[in-house]
């Protein structure tokens, strides 16, 4: 029990405190006994509970600990009642009397495919059939006078959510980074020309590949090459000789450095400290795997992570790790002072650096979904566009899913479109849905702010993108009726907004890493929201996790099967997700975790949160990016030898996470 207490204190105590109050510790120990779970599992349940209740208001004390305990007990009871109900239904169904056969039907589908011209009923999950058989008939689905309404039987899990217009705390700040910097001021009139120079640092044409057509040999080579590349980087960074490296799977009495990929001993279950294995490349270790013993170190691991470990394999049965070598980071982004002067002049900044809040670049960052689960009115998106027009935003970044294929109404097709003269009702497609419901507010926005730059990043959950795997090609701009100010890019993508290097990926990699991460010893970084982005920076990749998280472990969705889309990963093209030359100044990583803005390894990491949650409004991020002032010394340095200077975005950007 002393071990459990120390682990609870380590996981739940908030620095500078090192121990929990006795009453709180007692409640947590009681939960461990009642539910037979580990302290680490309890931490995951607590994080889910705080996200549900609102993490900014939920603090761990005796009262919230008791409420947390009660919530877990109620959840357990609901699951038990649900399982018992399903068992009773299954027993009744097993001995049910066949109903009379109507014309064209057959008993229990036994004639399917045997008798010619027998109608074949649609195959659905049995529980779904039984559920729909007892549902209350829905009222008419669509009222033309209300614009875009929704069916009354939309899935709400037994609770009624307030309408978007009745939301509370609209415009409230959830979190602010660099509060000392002023918020950019909206100009009296929209600028005559765009203040943003947009450049794609990614070769977008490479993403137009044929998805899900990879060969095993190609995928294996891509994975092997990544290990070999990191070995070269580690060797140069730590100044190691070739003789220092070896095969971790070979029995030897001397200490070596081995570079490989973290893998799990079993294909099922979650990775843990006892199931850690190191997978070598074919060049360095014949592709063999060897178990790792990591009791003597402190580090965080996850499947797919490339690591360099120093240790010994004396028995031939396992590799005992004495040290995990630090991975070299990419250099920060930099530009010539003359380039920065030209860009500052575009913003209206004089050479004497007399700056005001009007010179700041206004960037709005959002991620999907963009409408609640019970309707397709896209009210959050319309409100966002009104906000962008009000503040005269320079850039609007929209990360998918935009038209979410996991949305209950999109998945079922049980909705109607407003009247549109260009669409025949019986010939409408999802592209038409996007053009009417999403394209219209964007077209209205560019009328009010003609020089705004709108950046659309797709997601594997977007219903209008035929490229279903990651990495993913861009939207078809022409088919979706997007205005010329809209720029469609790939997922992931690295772009430049003026001098600022921005990395964006629509995949929720932070939540996947949170589920799969294994902490050994005392973590170097206690904040999980700072630790998870550091994995991306150290691995130089937008999605370093391999294999992706199991779809069945993700949240239930509105699809008929209730299984999330997950991460269809095209391994042969994983290199398209790598960071090539520099660390981005701004890393946009949308996630279901609490929205945040943090500086990690000089990278400004922003999670804007979803613009719309399943039952209510969400959040977005507003960035006020002030110009990078150039000093005379820096100009003299360029004249002398062409010295480049860092962008230091983390010092000059104010980030506000705002409720929509």
XYZ file of C-alpha atoms in Angstrom:
660
model
C 0.000 0.000 0.000
C 2.951 2.313 0.672
C 3.944 1.888 -2.974
C 0.438 2.817 -4.128
C 0.446 5.876 -1.847
C 3.780 7.096 -3.191
C 2.599 6.583 -6.774
C -0.642 8.453 -6.067
C 1.323 11.347 -4.575
C 3.632 11.374 -7.578
C 0.791 11.366 -10.113
C -1.774 13.622 -8.412
C 0.164 16.049 -6.186
C 0.460 19.508 -7.757
C 3.920 21.108 -7.379
C 5.303 22.563 -5.173
C 3.317 20.163 -2.953
C 4.741 16.622 -2.901
C 1.967 14.883 -0.947
C -1.810 14.807 -1.145
C -3.975 15.720 1.858
C -4.846 12.601 3.926
C -8.586 12.809 3.149
C -7.961 13.047 -0.600
C -5.416 10.233 -0.468
C -7.907 8.073 1.413
C -10.594 8.599 -1.231
C -8.201 7.716 -4.047
C -7.041 4.555 -2.223
C -10.682 3.598 -1.747
C -11.313 3.953 -5.498
C -8.294 1.746 -6.252
C -9.659 -0.995 -3.983
C -13.245 -0.773 -5.234
C -12.415 -0.865 -8.948
C -9.202 -2.945 -8.810
C -7.258 -0.519 -11.016
C -3.733 0.874 -10.951
C -2.886 4.479 -10.010
C -1.974 5.180 -13.647
C -5.432 4.027 -14.827
C -6.968 6.167 -12.105
C -5.081 9.189 -13.467
C -6.540 8.584 -16.943
C -10.056 8.354 -15.469
C -9.467 11.573 -13.510
C -8.304 13.395 -16.664
C -11.443 12.225 -18.498
C -13.576 13.359 -15.550
C -11.973 16.830 -15.481
C -12.487 17.212 -19.237
C -16.150 16.310 -18.785
C -16.649 18.681 -15.853
C -14.416 21.478 -17.174
C -10.750 21.205 -16.293
C -10.346 24.898 -15.538
C -12.820 24.671 -12.648
C -12.092 21.144 -11.350
C -9.397 20.958 -8.651
C -8.571 17.818 -6.682
C -9.800 18.239 -3.106
C -11.859 16.131 -0.726
C -15.178 17.288 -2.236
C -14.216 16.691 -5.873
C -12.582 13.370 -4.946
C -15.879 12.163 -3.461
C -17.781 13.423 -6.506
C -15.258 11.655 -8.748
C -15.734 8.431 -6.783
C -19.523 8.725 -7.061
C -19.294 9.350 -10.817
C -17.183 6.213 -11.323
C -19.629 4.144 -9.283
C -22.605 5.425 -11.280
C -20.802 4.695 -14.539
C -20.094 1.139 -13.377
C -23.742 0.631 -12.436
C -24.944 1.936 -15.808
C -22.617 -0.441 -17.631
C -23.844 -3.359 -15.526
C -27.504 -2.538 -16.172
C -26.823 -2.170 -19.902
C -25.088 -5.551 -20.120
C -27.869 -7.243 -18.154
C -30.486 -5.690 -20.458
C -28.657 -6.885 -23.570
C -28.374 -10.418 -22.146
C -32.114 -10.509 -21.463
C -32.859 -9.319 -25.008
C -30.530 -11.939 -26.459
C -32.299 -14.684 -24.445
C -35.716 -13.524 -25.631
C -34.505 -13.322 -29.227
C -33.013 -16.806 -29.105
C -36.428 -18.391 -28.500
C -38.555 -15.949 -30.456
C -41.352 -17.297 -32.608
C -40.911 -16.523 -36.334
C -43.320 -13.871 -37.536
C -45.633 -14.449 -40.454
C -43.943 -13.950 -43.764
C -45.163 -10.992 -45.781
C -45.007 -10.882 -49.500
C -41.434 -10.816 -50.698
C -39.997 -11.473 -47.214
C -38.445 -14.569 -45.669
C -38.123 -15.881 -42.151
C -34.900 -14.639 -40.409
C -33.317 -14.074 -43.848
C -32.802 -17.819 -44.429
C -33.674 -17.564 -48.113
C -31.071 -14.866 -48.866
C -29.203 -15.815 -52.029
C -30.976 -19.223 -52.326
C -34.276 -18.398 -53.975
C -33.983 -16.132 -57.052
C -35.307 -12.580 -56.764
C -35.471 -12.832 -52.969
C -35.082 -9.343 -51.495
C -31.897 -9.156 -49.430
C -32.445 -7.128 -46.266
C -29.748 -4.640 -45.284
C -27.232 -6.153 -42.896
C -27.068 -4.195 -39.672
C -25.930 -4.872 -36.172
C -28.501 -6.907 -34.281
C -28.659 -4.546 -31.326
C -29.242 -1.638 -33.691
C -32.236 -3.473 -35.241
C -33.738 -4.177 -31.867
C -33.196 -0.624 -30.720
C -34.764 0.959 -33.771
C -37.766 -1.339 -33.511
C -38.766 0.231 -30.179
C -37.892 3.865 -30.909
C -40.565 6.555 -30.823
C -41.471 7.675 -34.331
C -39.740 10.931 -35.211
C -41.593 14.140 -35.962
C -41.016 15.708 -39.394
C -37.291 16.133 -39.882
C -36.981 19.514 -41.487
C -38.721 22.832 -41.272
C -37.958 25.065 -44.246
C -38.767 28.166 -42.233
C -35.998 27.384 -39.729
C -33.200 27.230 -42.282
C -31.275 24.103 -41.343
C -32.940 22.095 -38.597
C -32.395 18.527 -37.493
C -34.374 15.371 -36.781
C -35.760 15.082 -33.294
C -34.267 11.640 -32.814
C -30.620 12.814 -33.011
C -28.466 10.895 -30.548
C -28.169 12.828 -27.269
C -27.507 9.929 -24.849
C -30.650 10.713 -22.912
C -29.773 14.365 -22.173
C -31.092 17.558 -23.678
C -28.538 20.142 -24.754
C -29.232 23.865 -24.925
C -29.386 25.471 -28.332
C -26.304 27.295 -29.581
C -28.009 30.675 -29.211
C -28.588 29.903 -25.510
C -24.941 29.076 -24.788
C -23.288 30.579 -21.750
C -19.911 32.312 -21.337
C -19.607 33.186 -25.032
C -16.350 35.070 -25.622
C -14.862 34.015 -22.278
C -11.081 33.552 -22.209
C -10.121 29.991 -21.283
C -6.358 30.513 -21.345
C -3.944 33.279 -22.321
C -0.258 33.069 -23.179
C 1.909 36.215 -23.061
C -0.795 38.229 -21.378
C 1.515 41.267 -21.218
C 1.250 41.698 -25.000
C -1.704 43.713 -26.367
C -4.461 42.171 -28.465
C -4.246 43.305 -32.079
C -6.624 46.117 -32.958
C -9.115 45.881 -35.780
C -8.517 48.552 -38.451
C -11.164 51.107 -39.302
C -11.499 49.524 -42.756
C -10.148 46.287 -44.259
C -6.604 46.688 -45.676
C -6.287 47.494 -49.370
C -4.088 44.440 -49.924
C -3.318 41.287 -48.000
C -0.738 41.705 -45.240
C 0.139 38.019 -45.445
C 2.596 36.360 -47.788
C 1.678 32.656 -47.832
C 4.271 30.092 -48.903
C 3.956 26.301 -48.911
C 7.085 24.623 -47.519
C 5.641 21.203 -48.364
C 5.559 19.723 -51.866
C 1.779 19.382 -52.167
C 1.985 17.315 -55.366
C 3.603 14.403 -53.514
C 0.378 13.876 -51.560
C -1.610 12.968 -54.680
C -0.722 9.301 -54.413
C -3.016 6.316 -54.667
C -4.062 5.658 -51.070
C -4.068 2.276 -49.332
C -2.126 0.570 -52.124
C 1.135 0.046 -50.268
C 3.339 -3.040 -50.517
C 4.760 -4.625 -47.370
C 8.302 -4.374 -48.726
C 7.928 -0.630 -49.285
C 6.473 -0.067 -45.819
C 9.293 -2.074 -44.251
C 11.928 -0.026 -46.069
C 10.374 3.243 -44.906
C 10.390 2.090 -41.285
C 13.986 0.818 -41.559
C 15.242 4.006 -43.183
C 13.881 6.085 -40.313
C 15.919 4.059 -37.778
C 19.097 4.341 -39.858
C 18.643 8.096 -40.314
C 18.298 8.629 -36.569
C 21.413 6.537 -35.929
C 23.398 8.897 -38.169
C 21.964 11.904 -36.344
C 22.772 10.447 -32.917
C 26.308 9.556 -33.980
C 27.037 13.080 -35.203
C 25.333 14.790 -32.226
C 27.118 12.746 -29.534
C 30.405 12.403 -31.492
C 30.387 8.601 -31.340
C 32.624 6.228 -33.247
C 31.196 3.499 -35.469
C 32.463 0.925 -32.980
C 30.212 2.365 -30.253
C 27.094 1.011 -31.992
C 25.993 -2.594 -31.994
C 23.136 -5.048 -32.310
C 21.061 -5.075 -29.120
C 19.822 -8.606 -29.908
C 23.344 -10.103 -29.851
C 24.730 -11.440 -26.587
C 27.855 -9.502 -25.543
C 29.743 -8.505 -22.413
C 30.617 -4.989 -23.525
C 28.391 -1.911 -23.404
C 27.013 -0.668 -26.734
C 24.678 1.971 -28.123
C 21.649 0.592 -29.964
C 19.194 2.613 -32.056
C 15.765 1.208 -32.789
C 12.002 1.560 -32.603
C 9.941 0.949 -29.472
C 7.469 -1.901 -29.952
C 5.183 -3.979 -27.746
C 5.737 -7.613 -26.903
C 2.078 -8.362 -27.663
C -0.223 -7.169 -30.417
C -3.039 -6.858 -27.879
C -3.290 -4.696 -24.800
C -1.557 -1.480 -23.835
C 2.194 -1.052 -23.846
C 3.763 -1.171 -20.377
C 7.232 -1.234 -18.833
C 7.267 -5.044 -18.818
C 6.377 -5.410 -22.508
C 8.858 -2.894 -23.950
C 10.847 -4.184 -26.909
C 13.444 -2.612 -29.182
C 12.975 -3.262 -32.901
C 16.179 -2.935 -34.933
C 16.571 -2.176 -38.623
C 17.683 -4.819 -41.079
C 21.019 -3.071 -41.568
C 21.962 -2.759 -37.896
C 20.240 -5.749 -36.315
C 18.639 -7.929 -39.009
C 15.231 -6.534 -38.001
C 15.237 -8.496 -34.732
C 13.367 -7.482 -31.584
C 14.785 -7.725 -28.070
C 13.051 -7.066 -24.707
C 14.235 -4.018 -22.758
C 14.887 -3.824 -19.018
C 14.451 -0.202 -17.961
C 14.282 -0.345 -14.150
C 17.374 1.825 -13.663
C 16.287 4.822 -15.813
C 13.565 7.459 -16.003
C 12.057 8.058 -19.426
C 8.808 8.132 -21.401
C 8.181 5.622 -24.185
C 5.477 5.035 -26.782
C 5.082 2.594 -29.703
C 6.935 3.781 -32.795
C 9.344 6.031 -30.896
C 12.918 6.003 -32.223
C 15.356 5.800 -29.304
C 19.104 5.461 -28.801
C 19.856 3.383 -25.698
C 23.157 2.576 -24.054
C 23.377 -0.751 -22.243
C 24.395 -4.390 -22.338
C 22.910 -7.748 -23.341
C 24.861 -10.140 -21.143
C 22.397 -13.038 -21.154
C 21.152 -12.820 -24.726
C 17.594 -12.724 -23.371
C 17.128 -8.975 -22.869
C 18.926 -5.651 -23.276
C 19.516 -3.878 -19.959
C 19.313 -0.104 -20.512
C 21.625 2.141 -18.498
C 20.937 5.393 -20.374
C 18.666 6.818 -23.043
C 20.686 9.197 -25.196
C 19.244 12.616 -25.962
C 17.897 13.047 -29.475
C 19.191 16.063 -31.436
C 16.599 18.722 -32.238
C 16.169 20.486 -35.536
C 17.482 24.075 -35.609
C 14.967 26.891 -35.031
C 13.599 28.808 -38.009
C 15.529 31.946 -38.984
C 15.536 34.672 -41.655
C 17.806 37.425 -42.939
C 17.264 40.851 -41.303
C 16.594 42.375 -44.740
C 13.772 39.865 -45.290
C 12.236 40.771 -41.935
C 12.482 44.491 -42.763
C 10.593 43.937 -46.027
C 7.866 41.963 -44.261
C 7.581 44.566 -41.492
C 7.160 47.256 -44.133
C 4.260 45.212 -45.513
C 2.684 45.462 -42.050
C 3.236 49.222 -41.973
C 6.108 49.161 -39.462
C 8.744 51.890 -39.884
C 12.475 51.189 -39.742
C 12.632 52.954 -36.367
C 10.445 50.072 -35.026
C 7.677 52.378 -33.784
C 5.113 49.636 -33.246
C 1.455 49.722 -32.227
C -1.202 47.054 -31.730
C -2.485 47.819 -35.243
C 0.702 46.325 -36.727
C 0.074 42.907 -35.188
C -1.096 40.083 -37.439
C -4.479 38.694 -36.402
C -4.733 34.908 -36.835
C -7.761 32.797 -35.868
C -7.142 29.056 -35.479
C -10.008 26.548 -35.316
C -10.546 22.814 -35.616
C -13.562 20.621 -36.301
C -16.232 19.560 -35.782
C -17.974 22.808 -36.710
C -21.530 21.891 -35.705
C -23.153 19.985 -32.855
C -24.247 16.356 -33.181
C -27.982 17.139 -33.192
C -28.046 19.462 -36.208
C -26.297 20.579 -39.392
C -26.938 24.292 -38.918
C -23.191 25.046 -38.558
C -24.024 27.834 -36.102
C -20.508 27.819 -34.548
C -18.966 28.253 -38.014
C -21.295 31.127 -38.864
C -20.472 32.801 -35.537
C -16.763 32.310 -36.161
C -17.023 33.960 -39.580
C -18.885 36.879 -38.002
C -16.089 37.190 -35.438
C -13.408 37.077 -38.159
C -15.207 39.854 -40.032
C -15.619 41.903 -36.848
C -11.892 41.826 -35.957
C -10.853 41.981 -39.634
C -8.700 38.858 -39.298
C -5.672 38.482 -41.538
C -5.707 34.667 -41.459
C -8.364 32.076 -40.641
C -7.004 28.545 -40.219
C -9.708 25.858 -40.414
C -8.544 22.344 -39.551
C -10.862 19.423 -40.311
C -13.073 17.572 -39.940
C -15.270 20.225 -41.532
C -18.100 18.024 -42.846
C -17.576 15.182 -40.397
C -18.460 11.695 -41.627
C -18.832 10.635 -37.964
C -21.641 13.163 -37.501
C -24.834 11.153 -36.789
C -26.870 12.919 -39.467
C -24.163 12.715 -42.128
C -23.533 9.051 -41.308
C -27.227 8.197 -41.607
C -28.049 10.583 -44.472
C -31.173 11.531 -42.510
C -31.326 15.262 -43.280
C -32.506 17.682 -45.916
C -30.864 20.674 -47.549
C -32.272 24.196 -47.781
C -33.741 25.120 -51.140
C -31.073 25.834 -53.733
C -31.868 26.533 -57.397
C -28.674 24.838 -58.568
C -29.408 21.456 -56.965
C -31.910 18.769 -57.836
C -33.060 17.191 -54.528
C -32.651 13.648 -55.835
C -29.180 14.360 -57.261
C -27.518 16.188 -54.358
C -24.103 14.970 -53.196
C -21.975 15.634 -50.119
C -20.048 18.171 -52.182
C -23.314 20.107 -52.543
C -23.864 19.846 -48.779
C -20.412 21.313 -48.172
C -20.908 24.063 -50.765
C -24.208 25.191 -49.240
C -23.605 24.764 -45.504
C -19.863 25.533 -45.284
C -19.071 27.471 -48.441
C -21.821 30.047 -47.933
C -20.515 31.544 -44.646
C -16.974 31.587 -46.085
C -18.149 33.413 -49.194
C -19.984 35.937 -47.002
C -16.794 36.423 -44.969
C -14.615 37.271 -47.967
C -17.182 39.822 -49.111
C -16.705 41.670 -45.802
C -12.919 41.098 -45.577
C -11.698 40.769 -49.192
C -8.002 40.316 -48.313
C -8.368 37.644 -45.651
C -6.445 34.390 -46.147
C -8.450 31.237 -45.327
C -6.448 28.031 -44.945
C -8.378 24.737 -45.031
C -6.668 21.574 -43.777
C -8.544 18.285 -44.367
C -8.970 15.413 -41.946
C -9.363 11.682 -42.541
C -12.861 12.192 -41.105
C -13.878 14.676 -43.818
C -16.730 13.274 -45.899
C -15.830 15.305 -49.000
C -12.209 14.187 -49.314
C -11.781 10.919 -51.221
C -8.217 10.558 -49.929
C -9.049 8.566 -46.809
C -5.560 7.812 -45.441
C -2.883 9.891 -43.729
C -0.854 11.653 -45.171
C -3.754 13.183 -47.052
C -4.103 15.368 -50.131
C -5.960 18.674 -50.121
C -9.634 19.423 -50.818
C -10.867 19.917 -54.371
C -11.362 23.677 -54.255
C -13.331 23.973 -57.491
C -15.858 21.233 -56.691
C -16.561 22.657 -53.218
C -17.221 26.173 -54.514
C -14.646 27.847 -52.266
C -13.708 31.508 -52.819
C -10.313 32.448 -54.246
C -9.164 33.684 -50.814
C -9.418 30.078 -49.550
C -6.183 28.102 -49.800
C -6.482 24.313 -49.654
C -3.456 22.470 -48.254
C -2.544 18.910 -47.340
C -2.718 17.063 -44.029
C -0.091 17.504 -42.616
C 1.469 20.650 -44.015
C 4.253 23.130 -43.275
C 3.619 26.665 -44.504
C 5.059 30.146 -43.971
C 2.870 33.088 -42.956
C 5.274 35.912 -43.763
C 8.430 34.769 -41.932
C 6.614 32.455 -39.488
C 6.989 28.719 -40.140
C 3.732 26.931 -39.230
C 3.258 23.170 -38.941
C -0.317 21.810 -38.995
C -1.732 18.302 -38.714
C -5.426 17.475 -38.342
C -4.863 14.129 -36.646
C -5.380 14.092 -32.863
C -1.896 12.729 -32.167
C -1.754 14.166 -28.631
C -4.694 12.086 -27.419
C -3.281 8.990 -29.125
C 0.080 9.555 -27.414
C -1.642 10.073 -24.070
C -3.294 6.678 -24.402
C -0.122 4.856 -25.450
C 2.608 6.612 -23.455
C 4.473 4.624 -20.791
C 6.276 6.513 -18.023
C 9.248 4.753 -16.424
C 10.539 6.325 -13.220
C 9.971 10.016 -12.500
C 9.041 11.988 -15.639
C 11.225 14.967 -16.495
C 8.109 16.988 -17.351
C 5.106 16.696 -15.031
C 2.701 18.580 -17.318
C 1.244 16.122 -19.805
C 0.218 18.988 -22.106
C 3.864 20.025 -22.398
C 5.291 16.488 -22.471
C 3.223 15.197 -25.388
C 4.193 17.938 -27.907
C 7.834 17.403 -26.945
C 7.582 13.873 -28.365
C 6.672 15.361 -31.763
C 9.559 17.828 -31.604
C 12.107 15.198 -30.592
C 10.896 12.703 -33.207
C 10.715 15.378 -35.951
C 7.390 14.029 -37.156
C 3.712 14.990 -37.104
C 2.667 11.410 -36.245
C 5.527 9.378 -34.699
C 3.172 6.776 -33.180
C 3.270 3.322 -34.788
C 1.027 1.427 -34.975
C -1.864 3.895 -34.524
C -4.246 3.568 -31.587
C -6.884 0.852 -31.790
C -10.155 2.221 -33.196
C -12.174 0.343 -30.590
C -10.477 2.314 -27.801
C -11.661 5.642 -29.244
C -14.898 7.440 -28.393
C -18.149 6.078 -29.782
C -19.417 7.971 -32.802
C -22.648 8.600 -34.660
C -21.945 5.934 -37.266
C -24.148 2.861 -37.405
C -21.434 0.624 -35.974
C -20.428 3.252 -33.424
C -16.720 2.739 -34.169
C -14.517 5.793 -34.714
C -12.681 6.330 -37.995
C -9.327 6.187 -36.251
C -6.092 6.693 -38.143
C -5.878 4.974 -41.563
C -2.095 5.226 -41.911
C -0.330 4.797 -45.257
C 3.073 3.636 -44.016
C 4.746 3.854 -47.433
C 4.313 7.636 -47.368
C 5.182 8.295 -43.716
C 8.107 10.429 -44.849
C 5.597 13.071 -45.963
C 4.891 13.661 -42.267
C 8.512 14.421 -41.369
C 9.892 17.836 -40.446
C 12.629 18.417 -42.969
C 14.870 21.386 -42.158
C 13.803 23.428 -39.140
C 11.552 23.357 -36.123
C 8.314 25.244 -36.820
C 7.737 28.531 -35.011
C 4.072 27.584 -34.560
C 2.773 24.031 -34.214
C -1.017 23.614 -34.499
C -2.092 20.259 -33.061
C -5.889 20.066 -32.634
C -6.911 17.595 -29.946
C -9.803 16.496 -27.771
C -7.595 17.271 -24.761
C -8.078 20.562 -22.949
C -7.269 23.502 -25.265
C -3.924 25.117 -24.475
C -1.066 27.293 -25.717
C 2.425 26.386 -24.515
C 6.032 27.013 -25.440
C 7.940 23.735 -25.804
C 11.574 23.747 -26.974
C 11.066 27.301 -28.357
C 8.059 26.088 -30.403
C 4.691 27.746 -29.783
C 2.265 24.811 -29.556
C -1.459 25.593 -29.850
C -4.428 23.270 -29.410
C -7.501 25.417 -30.181
C -9.921 22.668 -29.150
C -12.965 21.739 -31.269
C -15.119 24.666 -32.355
C -18.186 22.578 -31.525
C -18.449 19.758 -29.034
C -20.973 16.985 -29.386
C -23.594 18.693 -27.255
C -22.422 22.278 -27.005
C -20.123 25.055 -28.183
C -16.362 24.746 -28.084
C -13.343 27.045 -28.378
C -10.978 28.645 -30.860
C -7.587 30.365 -30.590
C -6.824 33.978 -31.489
C -3.171 34.856 -32.099
C -1.933 38.452 -32.008
C 1.493 38.196 -33.653
C 3.572 41.340 -33.244
C 6.332 42.165 -35.756
C 9.871 40.841 -35.274
C 11.870 44.014 -34.629
C 15.278 44.109 -36.280
C 18.158 45.840 -34.494
C 20.992 47.770 -36.136
C 23.477 45.195 -34.852
C 21.559 42.473 -36.680
C 21.547 44.552 -39.869
C 25.282 45.128 -39.521
C 25.797 41.408 -39.040
C 24.025 40.689 -42.323
C 26.154 43.242 -44.159
C 29.288 41.645 -42.734
C 28.527 38.006 -43.406
C 24.869 37.369 -44.065
C 23.971 36.231 -40.525
C 20.395 34.997 -40.093
C 18.356 35.817 -36.985
C 15.772 33.747 -35.142
C 12.077 34.573 -35.297
C 11.361 34.208 -31.533
C 7.632 33.873 -32.119
C 7.089 32.601 -28.567
C 8.158 36.048 -27.242
C 6.030 38.220 -29.525
C 2.767 36.314 -29.972
C -0.168 36.589 -27.631
C -2.485 33.562 -27.719
C -6.037 33.694 -26.363
C -8.132 30.535 -26.216
C -11.722 31.794 -26.431
C -15.132 30.181 -26.044
C -17.139 30.571 -29.240
